Amino acid sequence: MVLRGGRILDPGSGIDAVGDLVLVGSRIAGVLANGGGGDPAVRRLAEGAPAISVSGLLVTPGFIDLHSHLREPGFEEKESIESGTRAGARGGFTTLCAMPNTSPTVDTRATVEYITRTAAARGAVRVLPIGTVSKGEEGQELTEMADLAEAGAVAFSDDGRPVASARLLRYALEYARMLDRPIVDHCEDASLSAGGLMHEGAVSARLGLKGNPAASEVIAVARGLALAELTGGRFHVGHLSTTGALDLVRRAKERGVPVTCEVTPHHLALTDEWVAGTVSDGRAYLRPPKGRRPFDPNTRVAPPLRTQDDVEALLDALAEGVVDAIATDHAPHTIVDKACEYGLAANGISGLETAAGVLLTLVNVGRVRLETVVALLTAGPARILAGDQGLEAKRLPAGLGSLRPGAPADVAVLDLRRQWVVEPQAFASRGRNTPLAGVPLVGRVVATIFGGDAVHWELETK
Amino acid sequence: MPERRHLLDLDDFSRADLETYLTTADAMQEILSRPIKRVPALRGMSVVNLFYEASTRTRVSFEIAAKNLSADVVNITASGSSVEKGESLLDTVATLEALGADIIVMRHSQSGAPYFVAERVRGHVVNAGDGWHAHPTQALLDLYTLRNRLGDLAGRKVVIVGDILHSRVARSNLWSLLLAGASVVLCGPPTLLPPALPEGWGRRVQVEYHLDRAIADADVVMALRLQKERQQGGLLPSVREYVRLYQVSAERLKRARPWVVVMHPGPMNEGVEIAPDVAHGPHAVIEEQVANGVAIRMATLFLLAGGEL
């Protein structure tokens, strides 16, 4: 198959050119830039192959999400591997790293294999399991990380909650080091954030909702950085949301501490004012639709939506290179989990199907560069999966997250100018929980190819 | 004023809205002075008092107000209803809708709960107190009481003292007092009054941690109930220290204006946030607040039901 005449942007291999992307079977054959040249073998393959015009569209590697909650096994009413991967496909994601706070938690080889087997049978895209740090996420004993890694776990996390103690996190970092896999921490000081329903600040004070202060995240990130420095283990900050934590990560990186971090699209575009239903800050990039009432439980998420100052700091950090990946923290919930009092609602936003739209809207208003966003959805997370020993050492496909010849034929096609309105009822995800309902976005994923197969298709021809 | 379907908070009130409520309360007060305190304004309408939290004065006040307007009144409390069997707020409200409730008066421990309900009913919702967030009829009756005592509130100094952090009364009062032109000083221990708190009201509010300083030249002092649980929560070293620093006492009131008005939304912990002699002294208007509550709640129900004077 040939995707003809699009702008091909692959930060992983440094390609940004108008031309043809040639796929053969489940692999990338190569890129033929307009104006001739390129590998003659690829040119011969392209001749006679069925061609699809993507002229005027952007062609990138399929996105990698380091942080998805697919909820299976155990919470299939919220999401399944099948529905979650279809949501991923709609969002341009061809690789989803599945968080292990399922029921049972992903703390044995059997659960890891259940996920990979189910994904192979029913998944629309690739699923890479993340194992828990502690058995049952109970914060007591380490899991058999080597066994989990051998079965396919790409990282370890007790996400949903922080790694319970500094001691446990220290051992986890030390132990995972021999496996060259990161510990992903949900950074929160539980004693400070207990009962917190939203970011602590002027808005929480006005609404009378218990606050979760930024300091809670900053303290937990400081703990992880100190332990990464002590152990040399790879520490990955999940869903970083505060200016203070960002500053700590920046300084640690300057010292050579083995740390990486991710941010979510919602923390890059939404603020605590969304909980109040109206956004007054003039710098806001997105606003709730008129008539939105305060206390929308869909704005409840952990870590909470922060302030516009934090949003600006995170956006600056993208450009600066402090952030390693954009991850969705896709957290689908049922209507019952969310159609209730704010303080009783579950934390989380269903994010896979809006991530690209939100990010491209930020690109369209000129706040962040397209190249940066695409890199943080592809090459950035691929680098974290590869670690020091590379993708092959983890039995992951060579070239994952890029359009290099031989890489998996995982491709996203984006229409940067397409305007659309978020309609949760049309989601493939079972989780319709998003504060973005009714919000207009500019930029959309119009096709996704996984392993050479179209898994999402809104183009005229196929 | 544009027709208001629900009364959830005072944050969207204009001065004209406030005047409408106060003027209507005057008319209701006149009805209350009659030998037969009953008018047919809400005849045939049903008012449901949906109380998820214990309350005596607010619930009874709404009940009397609704009955004075000839509405049919049903009281539902969390205990002894299907709420105890685990029914969700969503289902409870759907049931009330199906039963034909015209006005739902609700008290709930979760901030924002009445907004959730308001979005899902055809009828009207009155917030009778939600979590730490709002208690609009309390703020209206406080304003009404002050207006009767002091006249125009422009330039008056109102001190609210106590547990501001957890107080829906303080939050709703901030909207109405500022709108009426008063200046507000919040006073309490820093753990119950974080410095960022007043920012929600646009920096027009002062914070003062020393009651003696706060109370100087005050026209109004409003004491808030101190929940004893705050000590267990680690927010206070002891009730004793709280009393020493923040009790509204006769000695402290000497620094206020001679005509100072002392208020309390009830229920009081006499001897904790307010000294007994002050609570029952010449400056206190605490029973007047309760009495005015009926007029304000009659006005609220009347206006929401589309009534005009």
Coordinates of N, CA and C in Angstrom, one line a residue, chain B residues 121-241:
Chain B
V121 N -33.8 17.9 36.8 CA -35.3 18.0 37.1 C -36.0 19.1 36.3
R122 N -37.3 18.9 36.1 CA -38.1 19.9 35.5 C -38.4 21.0 36.5
G123 N -38.5 20.6 37.7 CA -39.0 21.6 38.8 C -37.8 22.5 39.2
H124 N -38.0 23.1 40.4 CA -37.1 24.0 41.0 C -36.3 23.4 42.1
V125 N -35.0 23.8 42.2 CA -34.2 23.3 43.3 C -33.8 24.5 44.2
V126 N -33.9 24.3 45.5 CA -33.4 25.3 46.4 C -32.3 24.7 47.2
N127 N -31.1 25.3 47.2 CA -30.0 24.8 48.0 C -30.2 25.2 49.4
A128 N -30.4 24.2 50.3 CA -30.5 24.5 51.7 C -29.2 24.2 52.5
G129 N -28.1 24.2 51.7 CA -26.8 24.0 52.3 C -26.1 22.8 51.6
D130 N -25.0 23.0 50.9 CA -24.3 21.9 50.3 C -22.8 21.9 50.7
G131 N -22.4 20.9 51.5 CA -21.0 20.7 51.9 C -20.5 22.0 52.5
W132 N -19.3 22.4 52.0 CA -18.7 23.6 52.5 C -19.0 24.8 51.5
H133 N -19.9 24.5 50.5 CA -20.0 25.4 49.4 C -20.9 26.6 49.6
A134 N -22.2 26.4 49.8 CA -23.1 27.5 49.8 C -24.3 27.2 50.7
H135 N -24.9 28.3 51.2 CA -26.1 28.3 51.9 C -26.8 29.6 51.7
P136 N -27.4 29.7 50.5 CA -27.9 31.0 50.0 C -29.0 31.6 50.9
T137 N -29.9 30.8 51.3 CA -31.0 31.4 52.1 C -30.6 31.9 53.5
Q138 N -29.5 31.2 54.0 CA -28.9 31.7 55.3 C -28.3 33.1 55.0
A139 N -27.6 33.2 53.9 CA -27.0 34.5 53.6 C -28.0 35.6 53.4
L140 N -29.1 35.2 52.7 CA -30.2 36.2 52.5 C -30.8 36.6 53.8
L141 N -31.1 35.7 54.7 CA -31.7 36.1 55.9 C -30.8 36.9 56.8
D142 N -29.5 36.6 56.7 CA -28.5 37.4 57.4 C -28.5 38.8 56.9
L143 N -28.5 39.0 55.6 CA -28.6 40.3 55.0 C -29.8 41.0 55.4
Y144 N -30.9 40.3 55.4 CA -32.2 40.9 55.7 C -32.2 41.4 57.2
T145 N -31.7 40.6 58.0 CA -31.6 40.9 59.4 C -30.7 42.2 59.6
L146 N -29.6 42.2 59.0 CA -28.7 43.3 59.1 C -29.3 44.6 58.5
R147 N -30.0 44.5 57.4 CA -30.6 45.6 56.8 C -31.7 46.2 57.7
N148 N -32.4 45.3 58.4 CA -33.4 45.8 59.4 C -32.8 46.6 60.5
R149 N -31.6 46.1 60.9 CA -30.9 46.7 62.1 C -30.1 47.9 61.7
L150 N -29.4 47.8 60.6 CA -28.4 48.9 60.3 C -28.7 49.7 59.1
G151 N -29.8 49.4 58.4 CA -30.1 50.1 57.1 C -29.1 49.8 56.1
D152 N -28.7 50.7 55.3 CA -27.8 50.5 54.2 C -26.4 49.9 54.7
L153 N -25.9 48.9 54.0 CA -24.7 48.3 54.5 C -23.4 48.8 53.8
A154 N -23.6 49.8 52.9 CA -22.4 50.3 52.2 C -21.4 50.9 53.3
G155 N -20.2 50.5 53.2 CA -19.1 51.0 54.0 C -19.1 50.3 55.4
R156 N -20.1 49.4 55.7 CA -20.1 48.8 57.0 C -19.0 47.7 57.1
K157 N -18.5 47.5 58.3 CA -17.4 46.5 58.4 C -18.0 45.2 59.1
V158 N -18.0 44.1 58.4 CA -18.5 42.9 58.9 C -17.3 41.9 59.1
V159 N -17.3 41.4 60.3 CA -16.2 40.4 60.7 C -16.9 39.0 60.8
I160 N -16.3 38.1 60.0 CA -16.8 36.7 60.1 C -15.7 35.9 60.8
V161 N -16.0 35.3 61.9 CA -14.9 34.7 62.7 C -15.2 33.2 63.0
G162 N -14.1 32.4 62.7 CA -14.2 31.0 63.0 C -13.6 30.1 61.9
D163 N -14.3 29.0 61.7 CA -13.9 28.0 60.8 C -14.4 28.4 59.4
I164 N -13.7 29.3 58.7 CA -14.1 29.8 57.4 C -13.9 28.7 56.4
L165 N -12.9 27.9 56.5 CA -12.6 26.9 55.4 C -13.7 25.9 55.2
H166 N -14.4 25.5 56.3 CA -15.5 24.5 56.1 C -16.9 25.1 56.1
S167 N -16.9 26.5 55.9 CA -18.2 27.1 56.2 C -18.9 27.6 54.9
R168 N -20.1 26.9 54.6 CA -20.9 27.3 53.5 C -21.6 28.7 53.8
V169 N -21.8 28.9 55.1 CA -22.4 30.2 55.5 C -21.5 31.3 55.2
A170 N -20.2 31.2 55.5 CA -19.3 32.3 55.2 C -19.2 32.5 53.7
R171 N -19.2 31.4 52.9 CA -19.0 31.6 51.4 C -20.2 32.3 50.8
S172 N -21.4 31.9 51.2 CA -22.6 32.6 50.6 C -22.7 34.0 51.1
N173 N -22.3 34.2 52.4 CA -22.4 35.6 52.9 C -21.4 36.5 52.2
L174 N -20.2 36.0 51.8 CA -19.3 36.8 51.1 C -19.9 37.4 49.9
W175 N -20.6 36.6 49.1 CA -21.3 37.1 47.9 C -22.2 38.3 48.2
S176 N -23.1 38.0 49.2 CA -24.2 39.0 49.4 C -23.7 40.2 50.1
L177 N -22.8 40.1 51.1 CA -22.3 41.2 51.8 C -21.5 42.1 50.9
L178 N -20.6 41.5 50.1 CA -19.8 42.4 49.1 C -20.8 43.1 48.2
L179 N -21.8 42.4 47.7 CA -22.7 43.0 46.7 C -23.5 44.1 47.4
A180 N -23.7 44.0 48.7 CA -24.5 45.1 49.4 C -23.6 46.2 49.8
G181 N -22.3 46.1 49.5 CA -21.4 47.2 49.7 C -20.6 47.2 51.0
A182 N -20.8 46.1 51.8 CA -20.0 46.0 53.0 C -18.6 45.6 52.8
S183 N -17.7 45.9 53.7 CA -16.4 45.3 53.6 C -16.3 44.1 54.6
V184 N -15.6 43.1 54.2 CA -15.6 41.9 55.0 C -14.2 41.5 55.5
V185 N -14.1 41.2 56.8 CA -12.9 40.8 57.3 C -13.1 39.3 57.8
L186 N -12.3 38.4 57.3 CA -12.4 37.0 57.7 C -11.3 36.8 58.8
C187 N -11.7 36.1 59.9 CA -10.8 35.9 61.0 C -11.0 34.5 61.5
G188 N -9.8 33.9 61.7 CA -9.8 32.5 62.3 C -8.4 32.0 62.2
P189 N -8.1 30.8 62.8 CA -6.8 30.3 62.8 C -6.4 30.0 61.3
P190 N -5.1 30.1 61.0 CA -4.7 29.9 59.6 C -5.0 28.6 59.0
T191 N -5.1 27.5 59.9 CA -5.5 26.2 59.4 C -6.9 26.2 58.9
L192 N -7.7 27.0 59.4 CA -9.1 27.1 59.1 C -9.4 28.3 58.2
L193 N -8.4 29.0 57.8 CA -8.5 30.2 56.9 C -7.3 30.3 56.1
P194 N -7.1 29.5 55.1 CA -5.9 29.6 54.2 C -5.9 30.9 53.5
P195 N -4.7 31.5 53.4 CA -4.6 32.8 52.9 C -5.1 32.9 51.4
A196 N -5.1 31.8 50.7 CA -5.6 31.9 49.3 C -7.1 31.9 49.2
L197 N -7.7 31.7 50.3 CA -9.2 31.5 50.3 C -9.9 32.7 49.7
P198 N -9.6 33.9 50.2 CA -10.4 35.1 49.7 C -10.2 35.4 48.2
E199 N -9.2 34.8 47.6 CA -8.9 35.1 46.2 C -10.1 34.7 45.3
G200 N -10.9 33.7 45.8 CA -12.1 33.3 45.1 C -13.1 34.4 45.0
W201 N -12.9 35.4 45.8 CA -13.9 36.6 45.8 C -13.2 37.8 45.3
G202 N -12.1 37.7 44.6 CA -11.5 38.8 43.9 C -10.8 39.8 44.7
R203 N -10.1 39.3 45.8 CA -9.3 40.1 46.6 C -9.9 41.3 47.3
R204 N -11.3 41.2 47.4 CA -11.9 42.4 48.0 C -12.2 42.1 49.5
V205 N -11.6 41.0 50.0 CA -11.8 40.6 51.3 C -10.5 40.6 52.1
Q206 N -10.6 41.0 53.3 CA -9.4 41.0 54.2 C -9.3 39.8 55.0
V207 N -8.1 39.4 55.3 CA -7.9 38.3 56.3 C -7.1 38.9 57.5
E208 N -7.6 38.5 58.7 CA -6.9 39.0 59.9 C -6.9 37.8 60.9
Y209 N -5.7 37.4 61.3 CA -5.6 36.3 62.2 C -5.8 36.6 63.7
H210 N -5.8 37.9 64.0 CA -6.0 38.3 65.4 C -7.3 38.9 65.6
L211 N -8.2 38.3 66.4 CA -9.5 38.8 66.6 C -9.6 40.2 67.2
D212 N -8.7 40.5 68.1 CA -8.8 41.8 68.7 C -8.6 42.9 67.6
R213 N -7.7 42.6 66.7 CA -7.5 43.6 65.6 C -8.7 43.6 64.6
A214 N -9.2 42.4 64.3 CA -10.3 42.3 63.4 C -11.5 43.0 63.9
I215 N -11.8 42.9 65.1 CA -13.0 43.3 65.7 C -13.1 44.9 65.9
A216 N -11.9 45.5 65.8 CA -11.9 47.0 66.0 C -12.8 47.7 65.0
D217 N -13.7 48.5 65.6 CA -14.7 49.3 64.8 C -15.6 48.4 63.9
A218 N -15.8 47.2 64.3 CA -16.7 46.4 63.5 C -18.2 46.8 63.7
D219 N -18.9 46.8 62.6 CA -20.4 47.0 62.7 C -21.1 45.7 63.0
V220 N -20.5 44.6 62.5 CA -21.2 43.3 62.6 C -20.1 42.3 63.0
V221 N -20.4 41.4 63.9 CA -19.6 40.3 64.1 C -20.4 39.0 64.0
M222 N -20.0 38.1 63.1 CA -20.7 36.9 62.9 C -19.8 35.7 63.3
A223 N -20.2 35.0 64.3 CA -19.4 33.9 64.8 C -19.9 32.6 64.1
L224 N -19.0 31.7 63.7 CA -19.4 30.5 63.1 C -19.2 29.3 64.1
R225 N -20.0 28.3 63.8 CA -19.9 27.1 64.7 C -18.5 26.4 64.5
L226 N -17.9 26.0 65.6 CA -16.7 25.2 65.5 C -17.0 23.8 65.7
Q227 N -16.7 23.0 64.7 CA -16.9 21.5 64.8 C -15.8 21.0 65.7
K228 N -16.2 20.2 66.7 CA -15.2 19.6 67.6 C -14.2 18.7 66.8
E229 N -14.7 18.1 65.7 CA -13.9 17.2 64.9 C -12.6 17.8 64.4
R230 N -12.6 19.2 64.3 CA -11.5 19.8 63.7 C -10.2 19.6 64.5
Q231 N -10.4 19.4 65.8 CA -9.2 19.1 66.7 C -8.6 17.7 66.3
Q232 N -9.5 16.7 66.2 CA -9.0 15.4 65.8 C -8.4 15.4 64.4
G233 N -8.9 16.3 63.5 CA -8.3 16.4 62.2 C -6.9 17.0 62.2
G234 N -6.5 17.5 63.3 CA -5.2 18.0 63.4 C -5.1 19.5 63.0
L235 N -6.3 20.1 62.8 CA -6.3 21.5 62.4 C -6.2 22.5 63.5
L236 N -6.5 21.9 64.7 CA -6.4 22.8 65.9 C -5.7 22.1 67.0
P237 N -4.9 22.8 67.8 CA -4.2 22.1 68.9 C -5.3 21.7 70.0
S238 N -6.2 22.6 70.3 CA -7.2 22.3 71.3 C -8.3 23.3 71.2
V239 N -9.5 22.9 71.7 CA -10.6 23.8 71.8 C -10.3 25.0 72.8
R240 N -9.5 24.6 73.8 CA -9.1 25.6 74.8 C -8.4 26.8 74.1
E241 N -7.4 26.4 73.3 CA -6.7 27.5 72.6 C -7.5 28.3 71.6

